[in-house]
Amino acid sequence: MLSIMMPFSFHAFPQTEIQGRYFTSFDSTIIYYEVKGTGYPVIMVHGFLMTGQSWKNCAVYSELLNAGFEVILIDQRGNGHSDKLHTDAAYANDAEAKDIMGLIRFLNIKHYDAVGYSRGSIITSRLLVQDKRLHRAVIGGMGDAYTNPD
């Protein structure tokens, strides 16, 4: 298992040229993603108001690539190059986790790992419950009220 002791440092990342592809999710939402590398797949799940590009500013992204992993970046619905949905219903019932599960199925991935930060940790924890293909996960930055149902 790769172990990196680096502080996370995310910066707003302006939208740049499109380097990835698009996937149509379960409810016709268009989701942007990028895949780089060729090893065991790891999806990186960004936090609130960020994009998949944010991970490129963090050492863990390059360390995973250098260690031989296939790294999948995704712009969660409402962020980056993915569709911007403006209703609560569009984000209800684990829609973001369903987007990831659909992308993993679309990419024909049998097993994968995940790294989630901030809101991405919450989404990743939902994947841990719902997706048997998820082998292991690293979650961080979810805040002290993470397990508080109120």
Backbone as numpy.savetxt, mean C-alpha at the origin, in Angstrom:
# Nx Ny Nz CAx CAy CAz Cx Cy Cz
14.46 -12.28 7.19 13.62 -11.11 7.19 14.50 -9.87 7.19
14.18 -8.93 6.36 14.91 -7.68 6.26 14.62 -6.83 7.49
15.65 -6.30 8.09 15.48 -5.46 9.27 16.15 -4.12 9.01
15.37 -3.07 9.06 15.89 -1.73 8.79 15.51 -0.83 9.96
16.48 -0.23 10.57 16.22 0.68 11.68 16.44 2.11 11.18
15.49 2.62 10.43 15.59 3.96 9.87 14.32 4.71 10.25
14.43 5.96 10.64 13.21 6.73 10.89 12.48 6.99 9.58
11.17 6.95 9.64 10.39 7.27 8.46 10.39 8.76 8.26
10.58 9.18 7.05 10.53 10.58 6.71 9.78 10.72 5.40
8.55 11.18 5.48 7.74 11.34 4.29 7.59 12.81 3.99
7.62 13.12 2.72 7.44 14.50 2.27 6.36 14.50 1.20
5.62 15.57 1.11 4.64 15.68 0.04 5.39 15.50 -1.27
4.85 14.73 -2.16 5.52 14.42 -3.41 4.65 14.87 -4.55
5.08 15.84 -5.33 4.25 16.31 -6.43 4.04 15.19 -7.45
2.90 15.19 -8.07 2.62 14.19 -9.07 3.58 14.37 -10.25
4.20 13.29 -10.64 5.16 13.31 -11.74 4.62 12.44 -12.86
5.47 12.18 -13.84 5.03 11.35 -14.95 4.61 9.97 -14.45
3.70 9.39 -15.16 3.17 8.09 -14.78 4.16 7.02 -15.20
4.61 6.22 -14.23 5.57 5.15 -14.49 4.93 3.78 -14.32
3.72 3.74 -13.82 3.08 2.47 -13.51 1.93 2.16 -14.43
0.99 1.42 -13.86 -0.17 0.95 -14.60 -1.43 1.17 -13.78
-2.55 0.83 -14.37 -3.84 0.97 -13.71 -4.54 -0.38 -13.63
-5.31 -0.52 -12.55 -6.10 -1.71 -12.28 -7.51 -1.24 -11.97
-8.52 -1.95 -12.46 -9.91 -1.62 -12.15 -10.35 -2.49 -10.98
-10.71 -1.85 -9.88 -11.06 -2.56 -8.65 -12.50 -3.08 -8.69
-12.90 -3.69 -7.59 -14.18 -4.39 -7.47 -15.39 -3.51 -7.79
-15.29 -2.20 -7.55 -16.42 -1.28 -7.75 -16.17 -0.32 -8.91
-15.30 -0.70 -9.82 -14.93 0.08 -11.01 -14.03 1.27 -10.72
-13.53 1.38 -9.51 -12.56 2.42 -9.18 -11.23 2.09 -9.84
-10.63 3.08 -10.47 -9.35 2.90 -11.15 -8.23 3.17 -10.14
-7.36 2.18 -9.96 -6.28 2.23 -8.98 -4.94 2.20 -9.72
-4.07 3.15 -9.37 -2.73 3.23 -9.94 -1.76 2.40 -9.11
-0.84 1.71 -9.78 0.17 0.93 -9.07 1.46 0.88 -9.88
2.55 0.59 -9.20 3.85 0.37 -9.83 4.45 -0.91 -9.26
5.18 -1.63 -10.09 5.89 -2.84 -9.66 7.34 -2.69 -10.10
8.24 -2.90 -9.15 9.67 -2.83 -9.48 10.37 -3.97 -8.75
11.36 -4.58 -9.40 12.07 -5.70 -8.82 11.45 -7.02 -9.26
12.11 -8.13 -8.86 11.67 -9.43 -9.36 11.58 -10.52 -8.30
11.83 -10.23 -7.05 11.83 -11.26 -6.00 10.47 -11.46 -5.36
10.50 -11.86 -4.10 9.27 -12.09 -3.33 8.51 -10.75 -3.22
7.19 -10.74 -3.49 6.44 -9.49 -3.54 6.15 -8.89 -2.15
6.33 -7.56 -2.09 5.99 -6.77 -0.90 5.21 -5.57 -1.38
4.00 -5.40 -0.86 3.22 -4.20 -1.19 3.41 -3.18 -0.09
3.62 -1.93 -0.48 3.82 -0.85 0.47 2.56 0.01 0.48
1.94 0.14 1.65 0.64 0.80 1.79 0.85 2.14 2.48
0.64 3.21 1.73 0.91 4.56 2.23 -0.16 5.05 3.20
0.16 6.13 3.88 -0.74 6.74 4.85 -1.67 7.77 4.24
-2.44 8.39 5.11 -3.44 9.38 4.75 -2.78 10.56 4.05
-3.40 11.01 2.97 -2.95 12.15 2.17 -1.57 11.97 1.54
-1.14 10.71 1.38 0.13 10.43 0.74 -0.15 9.67 -0.56
0.90 9.22 -1.21 0.79 8.41 -2.41 1.84 7.30 -2.35
1.76 6.38 -3.27 2.79 5.35 -3.35 4.16 5.96 -3.56
4.21 7.09 -4.26 5.49 7.78 -4.51 6.18 8.19 -3.22
5.43 8.41 -2.16 6.00 8.81 -0.87 7.02 7.80 -0.37
6.78 6.52 -0.68 7.71 5.48 -0.23 9.09 5.62 -0.86
9.16 6.24 -2.03 10.44 6.39 -2.71 11.38 7.33 -1.96
10.83 8.12 -1.04 11.63 9.03 -0.21 12.07 8.37 1.09
11.75 7.12 1.27 12.02 6.39 2.50 13.02 5.27 2.21
14.00 5.11 3.07 15.06 4.12 2.86 14.52 2.70 2.70
13.40 2.39 3.33 12.89 1.02 3.27 12.58 0.60 1.83
12.16 1.53 0.99 11.86 1.22 -0.42 13.11 0.73 -1.14
14.17 1.51 -1.10 15.39 1.12 -1.81 16.04 -0.10 -1.15
15.94 -0.22 0.17 16.50 -1.38 0.85 15.80 -2.68 0.44
14.49 -2.62 0.28 13.75 -3.80 -0.18 14.17 -4.18 -1.60
14.29 -3.18 -2.47 14.73 -3.46 -3.84 16.14 -4.03 -3.85
17.03 -3.42 -3.09 18.42 -3.88 -3.03 18.54 -5.29 -2.45
17.60 -5.66 -1.59 17.61 -7.00 -0.98 16.96 -8.05 -1.89
16.48 -7.62 -3.06 15.96 -8.58 -4.03 14.46 -8.82 -3.99
13.71 -7.94 -3.35 12.25 -8.08 -3.31 11.61 -7.43 -4.53
10.42 -7.88 -4.88 9.57 -7.18 -5.84 8.73 -6.21 -5.02
8.83 -4.93 -5.30 8.13 -3.92 -4.51 6.96 -3.38 -5.31
5.79 -3.41 -4.68 4.56 -2.92 -5.31 4.13 -1.66 -4.56
4.01 -0.57 -5.29 3.49 0.68 -4.73 2.09 0.87 -5.27
1.22 1.40 -4.44 -0.17 1.62 -4.84 -0.57 3.02 -4.38
-1.32 3.71 -5.22 -1.99 4.94 -4.80 -3.38 4.52 -4.35
-3.62 4.58 -3.04 -4.94 4.21 -2.53 -6.01 5.08 -3.19
-7.20 4.56 -3.30 -8.32 5.35 -3.84 -8.37 6.72 -3.15
-8.61 7.75 -3.94 -8.66 9.11 -3.42 -7.31 9.80 -3.37
-6.25 9.11 -3.74 -4.89 9.65 -3.65 -4.13 9.47 -4.97
-3.20 10.38 -5.21 -2.29 10.26 -6.34 -3.00 10.12 -7.67
-2.59 9.12 -8.45 -3.12 8.90 -9.79 -4.39 8.05 -9.78
-4.81 7.55 -8.63 -6.04 6.74 -8.55 -7.27 7.64 -8.55
-8.43 7.02 -8.82 -9.68 7.78 -8.85 -9.92 8.50 -7.53
-10.49 9.69 -7.62 -10.85 10.50 -6.45 -12.35 10.35 -6.24
-12.73 9.65 -5.20 -14.14 9.39 -4.90 -14.58 10.31 -3.77
-15.79 10.84 -3.87 -16.21 11.89 -2.94 -17.40 11.51 -2.07
-17.60 10.21 -1.84 -18.67 9.79 -0.94 -18.09 8.89 0.14
-18.69 8.91 1.31 -18.26 8.02 2.38 -18.39 6.56 1.97
-19.43 6.26 1.23 -19.70 4.88 0.82 -18.56 4.30 -0.01
-17.85 5.14 -0.75 -16.76 4.67 -1.61 -15.57 4.15 -0.80
-15.52 4.49 0.49 -14.41 4.08 1.35 -14.86 3.10 2.44
-16.13 2.79 2.45 -16.70 1.92 3.50 -16.40 0.45 3.23
-16.63 -0.36 4.25 -16.55 -1.82 4.14 -15.19 -2.30 3.61
-14.13 -1.71 4.14 -12.77 -2.14 3.79 -12.46 -2.00 2.30
-12.99 -0.97 1.67 -12.78 -0.78 0.22 -11.29 -0.73 -0.13
-10.49 -0.07 0.70 -9.06 0.05 0.39 -8.35 -1.31 0.50
-8.72 -2.10 1.48 -8.16 -3.46 1.59 -8.63 -4.31 0.41
-9.87 -4.15 0.00 -10.39 -4.89 -1.15 -9.65 -4.50 -2.43
-9.28 -3.21 -2.54 -8.49 -2.79 -3.70 -7.18 -3.56 -3.76
-6.51 -3.65 -2.61 -5.22 -4.35 -2.57 -5.40 -5.83 -2.86
-6.41 -6.45 -2.27 -6.64 -7.88 -2.52 -6.94 -8.12 -4.00
-7.69 -7.22 -4.60 -7.98 -7.34 -6.03 -6.74 -7.17 -6.87
-5.89 -6.22 -6.51 -4.64 -6.01 -7.25 -3.74 -7.23 -7.14
-3.64 -7.79 -5.94 -2.82 -8.99 -5.74 -3.35 -10.14 -6.60
-4.65 -10.29 -6.66 -5.27 -11.32 -7.51 -4.98 -11.02 -8.99
-5.14 -9.75 -9.39 -4.89 -9.34 -10.77 -3.45 -9.63 -11.19
-2.51 -9.42 -10.28 -1.09 -9.66 -10.56 -0.72 -11.14 -10.43
-1.71 -11.97 -10.09 -1.53 -13.42 -9.94 -0.44 -13.76 -8.91
-0.49 -13.07 -7.79 0.46 -13.30 -6.70 -0.15 -14.28 -5.71
0.57 -15.33 -5.40 0.07 -16.38 -4.51 0.27 -16.04 -3.03
1.41 -15.42 -2.69 1.73 -15.01 -1.32 2.51 -13.72 -1.39
2.34 -12.86 -0.38 3.04 -11.58 -0.37 3.20 -11.09 1.07
4.06 -10.11 1.22 4.23 -9.40 2.48 3.73 -7.97 2.28
3.52 -7.25 3.36 3.06 -5.87 3.27 3.77 -5.01 4.30
3.95 -3.74 3.94 4.47 -2.72 4.84 3.44 -1.59 4.83
2.91 -1.24 6.00 1.94 -0.16 6.09 2.40 0.88 7.08
2.15 2.13 6.75 2.52 3.22 7.65 1.33 4.17 7.80
1.08 4.61 9.04 -0.01 5.52 9.35 -1.34 4.86 8.96
-2.16 5.51 8.17 -3.42 4.89 7.75 -3.15 3.58 7.02
-2.01 3.50 6.34 -1.63 2.26 5.68 -1.49 1.10 6.65
-1.17 1.38 7.92 -1.11 0.34 8.94 -2.50 -0.21 9.24
-3.46 0.67 9.27 -4.83 0.24 9.52 -5.33 -0.64 8.37
-5.06 -0.21 7.14 -5.46 -0.99 5.98 -4.73 -2.34 5.98
-3.44 -2.31 6.29 -2.66 -3.55 6.34 -3.19 -4.49 7.41
-3.61 -3.95 8.55 -4.16 -4.82 9.60 -5.46 -5.48 9.13
-6.22 -4.79 8.31 -7.43 -5.40 7.74 -7.06 -6.51 6.76
-5.96 -6.33 6.03 -5.48 -7.39 5.14 -5.09 -8.63 5.94
-4.45 -8.41 7.09 -4.05 -9.54 7.94 -5.25 -10.39 8.33
-6.39 -9.75 8.52 -7.61 -10.46 8.91 -8.29 -11.10 7.70
-8.24 -10.44 6.55 -9.07 -10.85 5.42 -8.37 -11.64 4.32
-7.06 -11.52 4.19 -6.39 -12.11 3.03 -5.38 -13.17 3.45
-5.73 -14.41 3.22 -4.86 -15.55 3.60 -3.56 -15.58 2.79
-3.48 -14.83 1.70 -2.24 -14.79 0.90 -1.17 -13.93 1.56
-1.58 -13.05 2.49 -0.63 -12.19 3.18 0.17 -13.02 4.17
1.46 -13.11 3.94 2.35 -13.95 4.74 2.77 -13.25 6.03
3.25 -12.02 5.92 3.66 -11.25 7.10 3.57 -9.77 6.77
3.55 -8.96 7.84 3.39 -7.53 7.64 4.18 -6.75 8.68
4.57 -5.56 8.28 5.18 -4.59 9.18 4.26 -3.39 9.19
3.84 -2.99 10.39 2.97 -1.82 10.49 3.57 -0.84 11.50
3.40 0.43 11.22 3.95 1.44 12.11 3.25 2.78 11.94
3.43 3.64 12.92 2.91 5.00 12.84 1.41 5.10 12.88
0.75 4.13 13.55 -0.71 4.15 13.54 -1.32 4.96 14.68
-0.53 5.45 15.59 -1.04 6.29 16.66 -1.48 5.49 17.88
-1.61 6.16 19.00 -1.91 5.48 20.27 -3.36 5.04 20.38
-4.26 5.55 19.56 -5.67 5.17 19.64 -6.02 4.11 18.59
-5.03 3.48 18.04 -5.21 2.50 16.97 -6.23 1.42 17.31
-6.21 0.92 18.53 -7.13 -0.16 18.91 -8.37 0.34 19.64
-8.53 1.64 19.75 -9.68 2.21 20.43 -10.88 2.24 19.48
-11.93 1.47 19.74 -13.08 1.42 18.82 -13.88 2.71 18.80
-13.67 3.60 19.77 -14.40 4.87 19.76 -13.66 5.91 18.97
